[in-house]
Coordinates of C-alpha atoms and ligand atoms in Angstrom, one line a residue:
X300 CA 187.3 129.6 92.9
X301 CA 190.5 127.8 92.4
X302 CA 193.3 130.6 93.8
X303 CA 196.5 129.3 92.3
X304 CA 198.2 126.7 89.8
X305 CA 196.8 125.7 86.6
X306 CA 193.0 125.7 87.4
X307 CA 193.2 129.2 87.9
X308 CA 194.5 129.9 84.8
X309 CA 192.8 127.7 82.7
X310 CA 189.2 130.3 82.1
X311 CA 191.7 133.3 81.2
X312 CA 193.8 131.2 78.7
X313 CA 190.8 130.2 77.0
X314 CA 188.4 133.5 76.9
X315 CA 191.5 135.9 76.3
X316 CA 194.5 133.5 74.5
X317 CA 192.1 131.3 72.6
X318 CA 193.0 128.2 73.8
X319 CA 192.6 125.1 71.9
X320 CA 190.8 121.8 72.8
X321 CA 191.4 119.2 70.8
X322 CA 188.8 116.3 71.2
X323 CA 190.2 114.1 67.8
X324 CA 192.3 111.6 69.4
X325 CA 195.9 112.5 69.6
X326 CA 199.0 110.0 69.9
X327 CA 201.1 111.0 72.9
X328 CA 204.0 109.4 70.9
X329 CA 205.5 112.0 68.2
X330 CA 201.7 112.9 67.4
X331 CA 201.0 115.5 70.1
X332 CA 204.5 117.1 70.1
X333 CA 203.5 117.6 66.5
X334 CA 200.6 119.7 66.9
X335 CA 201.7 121.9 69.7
X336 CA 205.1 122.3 66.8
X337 CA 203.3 123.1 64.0
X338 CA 201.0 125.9 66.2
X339 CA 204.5 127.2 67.3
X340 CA 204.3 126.3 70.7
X341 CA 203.1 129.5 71.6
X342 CA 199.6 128.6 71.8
X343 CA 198.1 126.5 74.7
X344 CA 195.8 123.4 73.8
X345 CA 194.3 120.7 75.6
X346 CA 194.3 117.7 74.6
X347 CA 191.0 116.3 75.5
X348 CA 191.1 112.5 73.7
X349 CA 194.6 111.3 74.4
X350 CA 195.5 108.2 72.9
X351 CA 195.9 105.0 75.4
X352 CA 195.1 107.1 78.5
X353 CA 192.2 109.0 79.8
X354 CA 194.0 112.2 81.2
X355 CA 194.0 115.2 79.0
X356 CA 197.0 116.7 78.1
X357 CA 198.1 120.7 78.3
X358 CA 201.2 121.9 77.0
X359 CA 201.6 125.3 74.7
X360 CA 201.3 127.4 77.8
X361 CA 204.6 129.3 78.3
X362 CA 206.1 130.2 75.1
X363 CA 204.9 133.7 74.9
X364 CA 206.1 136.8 76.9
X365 CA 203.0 139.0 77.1
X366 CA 201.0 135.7 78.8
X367 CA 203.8 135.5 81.1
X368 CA 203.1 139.6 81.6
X369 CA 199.4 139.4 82.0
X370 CA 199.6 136.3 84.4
X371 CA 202.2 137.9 86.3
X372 CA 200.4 141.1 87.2
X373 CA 203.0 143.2 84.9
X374 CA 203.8 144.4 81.6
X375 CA 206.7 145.0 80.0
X376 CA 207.6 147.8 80.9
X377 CA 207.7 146.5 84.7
X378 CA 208.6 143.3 84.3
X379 CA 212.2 143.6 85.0
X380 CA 211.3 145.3 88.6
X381 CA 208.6 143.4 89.5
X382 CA 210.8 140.5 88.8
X383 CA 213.7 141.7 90.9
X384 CA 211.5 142.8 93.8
X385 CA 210.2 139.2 94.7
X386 CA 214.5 139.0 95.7
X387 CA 214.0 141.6 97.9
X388 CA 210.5 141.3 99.2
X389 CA 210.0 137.4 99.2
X390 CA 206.9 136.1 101.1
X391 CA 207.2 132.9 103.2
X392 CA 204.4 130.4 102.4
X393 CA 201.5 129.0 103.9
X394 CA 200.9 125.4 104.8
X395 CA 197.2 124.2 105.1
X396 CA 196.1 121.3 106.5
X397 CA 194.9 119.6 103.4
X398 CA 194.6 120.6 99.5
X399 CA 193.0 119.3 96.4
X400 CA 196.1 117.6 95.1
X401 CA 195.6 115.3 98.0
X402 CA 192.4 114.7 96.6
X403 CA 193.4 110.8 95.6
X404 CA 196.7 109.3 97.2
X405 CA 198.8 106.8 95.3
X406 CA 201.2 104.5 97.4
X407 CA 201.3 101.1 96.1
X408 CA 201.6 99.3 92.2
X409 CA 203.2 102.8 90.8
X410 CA 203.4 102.6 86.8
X411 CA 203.9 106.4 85.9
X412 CA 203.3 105.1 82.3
X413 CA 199.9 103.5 83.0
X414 CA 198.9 106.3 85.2
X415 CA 199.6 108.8 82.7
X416 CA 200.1 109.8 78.7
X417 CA 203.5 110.5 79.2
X418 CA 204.8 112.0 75.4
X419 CA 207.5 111.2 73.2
X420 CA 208.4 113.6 71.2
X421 CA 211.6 112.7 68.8
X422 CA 212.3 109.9 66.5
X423 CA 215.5 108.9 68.2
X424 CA 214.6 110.0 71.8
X425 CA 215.2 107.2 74.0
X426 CA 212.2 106.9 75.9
X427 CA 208.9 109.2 77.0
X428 CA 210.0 112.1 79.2
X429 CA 208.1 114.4 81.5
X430 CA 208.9 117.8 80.4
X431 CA 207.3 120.1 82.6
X432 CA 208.5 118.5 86.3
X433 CA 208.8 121.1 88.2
X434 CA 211.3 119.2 91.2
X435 CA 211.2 120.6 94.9
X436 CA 214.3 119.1 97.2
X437 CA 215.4 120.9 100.8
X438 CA 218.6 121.9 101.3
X439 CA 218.9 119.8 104.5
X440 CA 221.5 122.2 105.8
X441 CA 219.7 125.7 105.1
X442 CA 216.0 123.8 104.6
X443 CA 215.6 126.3 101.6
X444 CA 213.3 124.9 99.5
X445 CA 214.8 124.6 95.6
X446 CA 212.7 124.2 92.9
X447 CA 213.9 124.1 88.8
X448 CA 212.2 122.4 85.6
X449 CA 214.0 119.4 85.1
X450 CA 213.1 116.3 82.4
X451 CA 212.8 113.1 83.4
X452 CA 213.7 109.9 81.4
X453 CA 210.2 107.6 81.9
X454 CA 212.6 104.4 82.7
X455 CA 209.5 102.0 83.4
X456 CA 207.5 101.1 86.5
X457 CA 208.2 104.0 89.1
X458 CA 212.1 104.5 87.6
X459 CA 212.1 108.0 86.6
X460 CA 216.1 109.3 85.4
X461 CA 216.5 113.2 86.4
X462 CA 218.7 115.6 84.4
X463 CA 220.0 117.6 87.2
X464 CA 222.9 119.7 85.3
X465 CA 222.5 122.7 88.3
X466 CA 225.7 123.1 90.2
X467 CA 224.4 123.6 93.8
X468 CA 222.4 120.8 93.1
X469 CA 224.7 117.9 91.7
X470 CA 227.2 119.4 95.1
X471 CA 224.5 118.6 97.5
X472 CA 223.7 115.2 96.0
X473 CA 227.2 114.2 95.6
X474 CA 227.4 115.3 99.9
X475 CA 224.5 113.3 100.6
X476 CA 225.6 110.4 98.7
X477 CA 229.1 110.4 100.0
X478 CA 227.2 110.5 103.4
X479 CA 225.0 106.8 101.7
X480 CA 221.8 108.9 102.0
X481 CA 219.0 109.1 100.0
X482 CA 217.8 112.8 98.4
X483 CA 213.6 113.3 99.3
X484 CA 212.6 115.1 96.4
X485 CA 209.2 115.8 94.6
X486 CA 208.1 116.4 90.7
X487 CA 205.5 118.9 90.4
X488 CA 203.1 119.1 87.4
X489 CA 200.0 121.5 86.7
X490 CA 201.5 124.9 87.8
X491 CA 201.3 128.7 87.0
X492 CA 203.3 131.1 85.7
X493 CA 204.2 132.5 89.2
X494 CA 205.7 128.9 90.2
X495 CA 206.9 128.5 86.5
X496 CA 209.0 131.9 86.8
X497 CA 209.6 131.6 90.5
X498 CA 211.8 127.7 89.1
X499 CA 213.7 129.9 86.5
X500 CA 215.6 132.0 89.3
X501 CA 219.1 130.8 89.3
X502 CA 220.2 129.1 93.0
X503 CA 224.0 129.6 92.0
X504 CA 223.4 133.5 91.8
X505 CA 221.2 133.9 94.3
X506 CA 220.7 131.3 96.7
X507 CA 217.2 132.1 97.4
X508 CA 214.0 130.0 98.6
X509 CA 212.3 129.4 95.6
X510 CA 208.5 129.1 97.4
X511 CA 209.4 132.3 98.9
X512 CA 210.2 134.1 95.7
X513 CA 207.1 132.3 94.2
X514 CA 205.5 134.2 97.2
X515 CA 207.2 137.4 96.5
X516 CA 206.4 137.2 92.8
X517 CA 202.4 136.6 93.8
X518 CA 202.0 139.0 96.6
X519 CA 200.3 136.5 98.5
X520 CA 201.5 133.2 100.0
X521 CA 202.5 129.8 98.0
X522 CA 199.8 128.0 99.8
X523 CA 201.3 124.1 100.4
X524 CA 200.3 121.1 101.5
X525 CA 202.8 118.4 103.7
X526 CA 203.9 115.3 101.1
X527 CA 203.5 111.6 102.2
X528 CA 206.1 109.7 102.4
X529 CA 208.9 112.7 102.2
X530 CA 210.0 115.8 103.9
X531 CA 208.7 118.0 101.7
X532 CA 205.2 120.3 101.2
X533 CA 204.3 121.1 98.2
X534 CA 202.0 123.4 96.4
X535 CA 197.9 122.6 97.2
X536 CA 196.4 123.4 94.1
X537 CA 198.9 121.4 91.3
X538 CA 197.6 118.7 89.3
X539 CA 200.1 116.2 90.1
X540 CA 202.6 115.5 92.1
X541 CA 205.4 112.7 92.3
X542 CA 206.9 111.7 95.4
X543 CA 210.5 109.8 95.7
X544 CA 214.0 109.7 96.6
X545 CA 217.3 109.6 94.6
X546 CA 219.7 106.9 96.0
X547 CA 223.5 107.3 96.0
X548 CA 224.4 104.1 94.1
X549 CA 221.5 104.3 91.3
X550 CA 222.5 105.8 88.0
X551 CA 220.9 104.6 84.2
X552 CA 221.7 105.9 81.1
X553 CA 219.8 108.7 80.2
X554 CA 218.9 110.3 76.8
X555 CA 219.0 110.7 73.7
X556 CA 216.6 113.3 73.7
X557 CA 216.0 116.3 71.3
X558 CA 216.5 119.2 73.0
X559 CA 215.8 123.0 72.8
X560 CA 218.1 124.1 70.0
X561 CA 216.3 121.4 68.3
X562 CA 219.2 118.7 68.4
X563 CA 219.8 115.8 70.4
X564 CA 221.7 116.1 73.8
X565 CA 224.6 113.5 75.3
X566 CA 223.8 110.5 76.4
X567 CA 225.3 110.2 80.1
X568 CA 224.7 108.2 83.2
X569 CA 222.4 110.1 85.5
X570 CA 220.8 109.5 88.9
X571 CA 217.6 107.6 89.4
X572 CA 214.1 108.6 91.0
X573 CA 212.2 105.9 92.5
X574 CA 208.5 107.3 93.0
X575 CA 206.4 106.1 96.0
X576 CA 203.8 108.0 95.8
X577 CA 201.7 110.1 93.7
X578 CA 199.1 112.5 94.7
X579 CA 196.7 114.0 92.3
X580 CA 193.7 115.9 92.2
X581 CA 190.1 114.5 90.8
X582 CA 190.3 114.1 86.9
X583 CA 194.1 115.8 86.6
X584 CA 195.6 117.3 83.6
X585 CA 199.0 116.7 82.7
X586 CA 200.9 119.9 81.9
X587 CA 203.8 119.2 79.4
X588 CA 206.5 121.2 77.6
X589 CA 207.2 120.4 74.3
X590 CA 211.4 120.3 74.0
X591 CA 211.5 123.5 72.2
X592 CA 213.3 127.6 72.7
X593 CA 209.7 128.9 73.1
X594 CA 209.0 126.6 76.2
X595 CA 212.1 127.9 77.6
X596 CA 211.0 131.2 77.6
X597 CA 210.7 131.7 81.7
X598 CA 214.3 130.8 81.8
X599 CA 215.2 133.8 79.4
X600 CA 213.1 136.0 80.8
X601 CA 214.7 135.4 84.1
X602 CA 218.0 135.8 82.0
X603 CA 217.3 139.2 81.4
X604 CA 217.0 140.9 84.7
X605 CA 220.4 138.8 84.9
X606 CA 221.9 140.6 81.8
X607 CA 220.0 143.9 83.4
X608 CA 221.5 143.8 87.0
X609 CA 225.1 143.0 85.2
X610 CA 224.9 146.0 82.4
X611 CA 222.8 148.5 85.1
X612 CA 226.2 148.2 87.2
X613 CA 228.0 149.9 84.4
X614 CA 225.8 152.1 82.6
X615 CA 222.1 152.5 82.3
X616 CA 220.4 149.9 80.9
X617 CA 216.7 150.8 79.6
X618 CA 215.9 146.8 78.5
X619 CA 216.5 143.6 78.2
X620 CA 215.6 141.0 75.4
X621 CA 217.3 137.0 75.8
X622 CA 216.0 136.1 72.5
X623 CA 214.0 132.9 72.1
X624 CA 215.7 132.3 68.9
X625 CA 218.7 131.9 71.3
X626 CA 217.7 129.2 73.1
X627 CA 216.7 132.1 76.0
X628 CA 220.2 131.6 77.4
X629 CA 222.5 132.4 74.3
X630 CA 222.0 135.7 72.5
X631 CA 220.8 138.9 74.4
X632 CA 219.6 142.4 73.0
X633 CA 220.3 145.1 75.2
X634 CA 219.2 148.8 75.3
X635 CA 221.1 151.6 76.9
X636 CA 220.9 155.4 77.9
X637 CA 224.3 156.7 76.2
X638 CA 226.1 159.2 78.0
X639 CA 229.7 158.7 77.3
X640 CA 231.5 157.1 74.6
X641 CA 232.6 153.8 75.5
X642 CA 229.4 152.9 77.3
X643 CA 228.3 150.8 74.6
X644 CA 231.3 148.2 75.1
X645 CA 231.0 148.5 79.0
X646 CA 227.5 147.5 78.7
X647 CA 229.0 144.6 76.7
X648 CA 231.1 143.8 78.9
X649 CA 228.7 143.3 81.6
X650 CA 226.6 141.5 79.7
X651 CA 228.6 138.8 79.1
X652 CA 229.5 138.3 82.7
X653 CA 226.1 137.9 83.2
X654 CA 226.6 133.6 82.8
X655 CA 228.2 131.1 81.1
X656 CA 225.8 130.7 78.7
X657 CA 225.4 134.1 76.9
X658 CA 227.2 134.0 73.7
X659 CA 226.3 136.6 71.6
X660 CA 225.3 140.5 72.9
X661 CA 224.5 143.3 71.1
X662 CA 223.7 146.6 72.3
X663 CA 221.3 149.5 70.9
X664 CA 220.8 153.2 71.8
X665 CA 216.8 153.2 73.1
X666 CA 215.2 154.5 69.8
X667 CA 215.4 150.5 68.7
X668 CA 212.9 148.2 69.5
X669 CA 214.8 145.2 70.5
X670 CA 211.9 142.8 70.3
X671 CA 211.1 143.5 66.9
X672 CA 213.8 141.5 64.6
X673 CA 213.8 144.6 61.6
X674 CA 214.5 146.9 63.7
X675 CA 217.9 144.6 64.9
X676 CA 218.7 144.3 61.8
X677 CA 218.3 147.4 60.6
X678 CA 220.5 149.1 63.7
X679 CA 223.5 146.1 62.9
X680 CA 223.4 147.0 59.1
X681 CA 223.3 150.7 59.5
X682 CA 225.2 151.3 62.7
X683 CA 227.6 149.4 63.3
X684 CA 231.1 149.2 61.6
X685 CA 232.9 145.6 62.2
X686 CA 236.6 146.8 62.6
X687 CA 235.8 149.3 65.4
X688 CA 232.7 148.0 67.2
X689 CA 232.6 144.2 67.5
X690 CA 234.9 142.3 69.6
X691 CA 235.4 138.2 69.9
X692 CA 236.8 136.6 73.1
X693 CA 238.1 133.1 72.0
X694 CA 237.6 130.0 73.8
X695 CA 235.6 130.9 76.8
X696 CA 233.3 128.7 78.7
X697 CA 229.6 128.0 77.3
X698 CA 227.3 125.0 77.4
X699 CA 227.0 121.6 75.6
X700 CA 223.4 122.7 75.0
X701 CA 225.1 124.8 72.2
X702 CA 226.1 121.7 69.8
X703 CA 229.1 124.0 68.5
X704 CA 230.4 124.4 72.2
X705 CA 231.1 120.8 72.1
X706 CA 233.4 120.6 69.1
X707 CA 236.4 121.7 71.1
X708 CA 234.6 122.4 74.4
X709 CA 235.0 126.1 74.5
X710 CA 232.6 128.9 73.3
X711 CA 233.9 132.1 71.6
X712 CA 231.7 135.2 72.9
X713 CA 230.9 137.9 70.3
X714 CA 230.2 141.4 71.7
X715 CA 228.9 143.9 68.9
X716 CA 228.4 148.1 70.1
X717 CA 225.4 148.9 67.7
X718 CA 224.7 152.4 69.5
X719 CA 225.3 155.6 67.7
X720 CA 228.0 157.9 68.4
X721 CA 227.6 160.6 70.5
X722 CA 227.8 164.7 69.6
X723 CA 227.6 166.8 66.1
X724 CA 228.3 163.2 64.2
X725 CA 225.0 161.7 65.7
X726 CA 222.5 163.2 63.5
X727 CA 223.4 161.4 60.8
X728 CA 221.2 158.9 62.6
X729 CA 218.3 160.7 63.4
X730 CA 215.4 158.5 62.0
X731 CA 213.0 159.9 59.4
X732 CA 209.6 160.7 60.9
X733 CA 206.2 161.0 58.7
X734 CA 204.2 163.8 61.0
X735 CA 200.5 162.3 61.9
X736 CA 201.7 159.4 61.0
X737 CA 200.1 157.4 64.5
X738 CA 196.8 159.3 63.5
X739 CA 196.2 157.4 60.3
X740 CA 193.3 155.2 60.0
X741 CA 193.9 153.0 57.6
X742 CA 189.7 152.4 57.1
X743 CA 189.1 155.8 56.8
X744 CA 191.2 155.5 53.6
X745 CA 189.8 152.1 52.5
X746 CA 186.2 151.8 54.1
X747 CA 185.4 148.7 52.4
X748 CA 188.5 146.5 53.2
X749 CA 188.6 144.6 56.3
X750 CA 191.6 142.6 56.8
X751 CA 193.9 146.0 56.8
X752 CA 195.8 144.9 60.1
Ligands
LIG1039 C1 211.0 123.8 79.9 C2 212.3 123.8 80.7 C3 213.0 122.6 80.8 C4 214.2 122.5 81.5 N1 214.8 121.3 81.6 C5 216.0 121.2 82.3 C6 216.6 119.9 82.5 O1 216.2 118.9 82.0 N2 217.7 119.9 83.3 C7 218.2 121.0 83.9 O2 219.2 120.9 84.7 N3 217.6 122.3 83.7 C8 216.5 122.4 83.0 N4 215.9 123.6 82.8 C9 216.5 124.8 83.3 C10 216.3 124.9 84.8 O3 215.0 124.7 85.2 C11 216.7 126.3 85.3 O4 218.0 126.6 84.9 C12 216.6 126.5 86.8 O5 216.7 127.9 87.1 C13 217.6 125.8 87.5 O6 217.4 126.1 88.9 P1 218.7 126.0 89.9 O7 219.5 127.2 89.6 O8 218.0 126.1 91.2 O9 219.4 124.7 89.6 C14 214.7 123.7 82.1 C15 214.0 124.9 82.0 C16 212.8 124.9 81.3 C17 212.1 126.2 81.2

């Protein structure tokens, strides 16, 4: 019984979240992208008949939040705990003496592009990428292992380009580089959704070992395996993974690429990974994220037990939502408990200290559902009164990812107080209720109908 990674989840996606598996041949370039696009990359496929390769192809698996729930041992109600307790309670790993991924050993003639279907997905990206890289590198002073989604730039041969935007991470390279040494590092593909949220925590904040919170997340130990050629283990049971370095004085061009808010990114110089060896398991899949908000999804929902922790401070915070639609970094729907007036803007304010990237908060008592979009809507158009309840700081920081950001550089952020006031005033908002109403069965009303959901 395979414990962990993607083999363990691949029977549960397919009985319970009706996989696909597509046997028609499929073009890895533009082709496959496609599909999983027009299903709304929320639902997984495999992609069984891949043209120019024999490996199947996964992608689809991480754009929706109740299969990140279910495979997480949560719900969302609990989510937000369960996620912050793997800070608290991480679990140290286990290393065995051997795994499957060390099932066939690569060292010698490396063509990533021969060995696998790698996709492209955009008619002016600049190359294939791998989308769904999970890279593992050591902090050689702390030997905390950090691990984060990154794409690579397929540059030919076993020339990989790495978009490495994380702060911590571009201030070690740049250390080690000054120093002329090389960074070990590792690309790991055919995960779970343990090791996919475990990636998504951000190092800046909290400076954690990411295989530990993968640990913490699981309840049981990140079982690991010692690489080849590098100083690095890595998890037993993934499909793939990439072994190489990054040398000081080795920089390409990289992109464009179409990225999550559907446009296409900057084209900068960024560093070079030379692979030297791959190890693989018997008949690997390759897992692939299409470039989309939905496959961004772990990242927001880490996101929001940021936005929780910053707002909690403050005032009570009941939920969380870092809307897809967003990117899962820009926009954020927050619930609170209201006790005092005013609490509405502090929770604002907290929200938007949360990072650099949030843009956009708006905040709701707890009768509105902030995952469903009318009843957003509703609150903003029947709450909310523009002169007295939204606020706009001018020119803060924000992200390129953001295409407006870039126009001057800065990022106006928008708070808007959508909560009721407080005392006699309030019932003017009391929402209409329709007794029984949860009783009603629509086919006892309609026997003969079927499709009544
Ligand atoms: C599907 C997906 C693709 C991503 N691609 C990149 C990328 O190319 N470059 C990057 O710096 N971050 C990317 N991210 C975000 C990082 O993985 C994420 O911010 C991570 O928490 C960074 O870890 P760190 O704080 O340890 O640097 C991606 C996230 C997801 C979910």
């Amino acid at each position: 019984m395979e414990k962990q990674m993607l083999r363990s989840c691949l029977n549960k996606l397919e009985d319970k979240y009706g996989m696909l598996k597509c046997d028609v041949q499929v073009d890895p370039k533009f082709e496959l992208g496609g599909v999983l696009e027009k299903l709304g990359n929320t639902r997984p496929v495999l992609f069984n008949n891949v043209k120019g390769n024999k490996m199947p192809v996964i992608g689809g698996m991480f754009g929706d939040r109740e299969m990140f729930y279910d495979f997480t041992g949560t719900s969302r109600k609990e989510r937000i705990f369960k996620y912050m307790d793997a800070l608290t309670n991480p679990i140290k790993p286990k290393l065995l003496s051997s795994g499957p991924v060390k099932e066939n050993i690569i060292k010698r003639n490396i063509d990533l592009g021969k060995f696998m279907p790698i996709p492209t997905f955009h008619e002016y990206d600049s190359s294939s990428f791998i989308t769904a890289g999970v890279f593992v590198v050591k902090d050689p002073d702390t030997n905390k292992v950090y691990t984060s989604i990154r794409r690579f730039q397929y540059n030919g041969g076993n020339n990989l380009s790495a978009l490495v935007t994380s702060p911590m991470l571009s201030n070690q390279m740049k250390e080690l580089f000054k120093q002329k040494k090389k960074l070990e590092c590792a690309v790991v593909l055919g995960y779970d959704y343990y090791f996919c949220l475990a990636s998504q925590y951000s190092s800046q904040q909290y400076g954690v070992d990411k295989y530990e919170i993968d640990g913490g997340l699981r309840g049981e130990p990140l079982e690991l395996v010692k690489c080849e050629t590098i100083d690095l283990e890595v998890p037993a049971y993934a499909e793939i993974v990439l072994e190489g370095t990054i040398s000081y004085n080795d920089e390409v061009m990289e992109g464009p690429f179409g990225e999550l808010m559907g446009y296409y990114g900057q084209v900068a110089k960024h560093p070079v990974m030379k692979v030297n060896a791959i190890l693989h398991r018997n008949n690997p899949i390759l897992q692939i994220s299409a470039p989309c908000k939905e496959e961004h999804l772990s990242n927001g929902i880490i996101r929001d037990i940021e936005v929780y922790t910053h707002v909690n401070r403050l005032v009570e915070c009941t939920d969380v939502n870092v809307t897809i639609g967003g990117g899962c970094r820009f926009t954020a729907f927050v619930n609170i408990n209201k006790k005092t007036e005013g609490d509405g803007k502090q929770a604002l304010i907290g929200a938007l200290s949360s990072s650099k990237d949030i843009k956009h908060v708006t905040v709701f008592d707890e009768d509105v559902d902030i995952f469903d979009y009318k009843d957003v809507d509703g609150a903003i158009a029947s709450r909310v009164q523009a002169s007295k309840d939204l606020f706009i700081i001018p020119g803060a920081m924000g992200t390129g990812l953001d295409p407006s950001h870039l126009v001057d550089g800065t990022t106006d952020k928008v708070g808007i107080d959508a909560t009721k006031p407080l005392g006699e005033i309030s019932k003017v908002f009391e929402k209409t209720v329709i007794p029984g109403y949860k009783d009603i069965d629509l086919k006892k009303f309609f026997p003969t109908v079927s499709n009544l959901d």
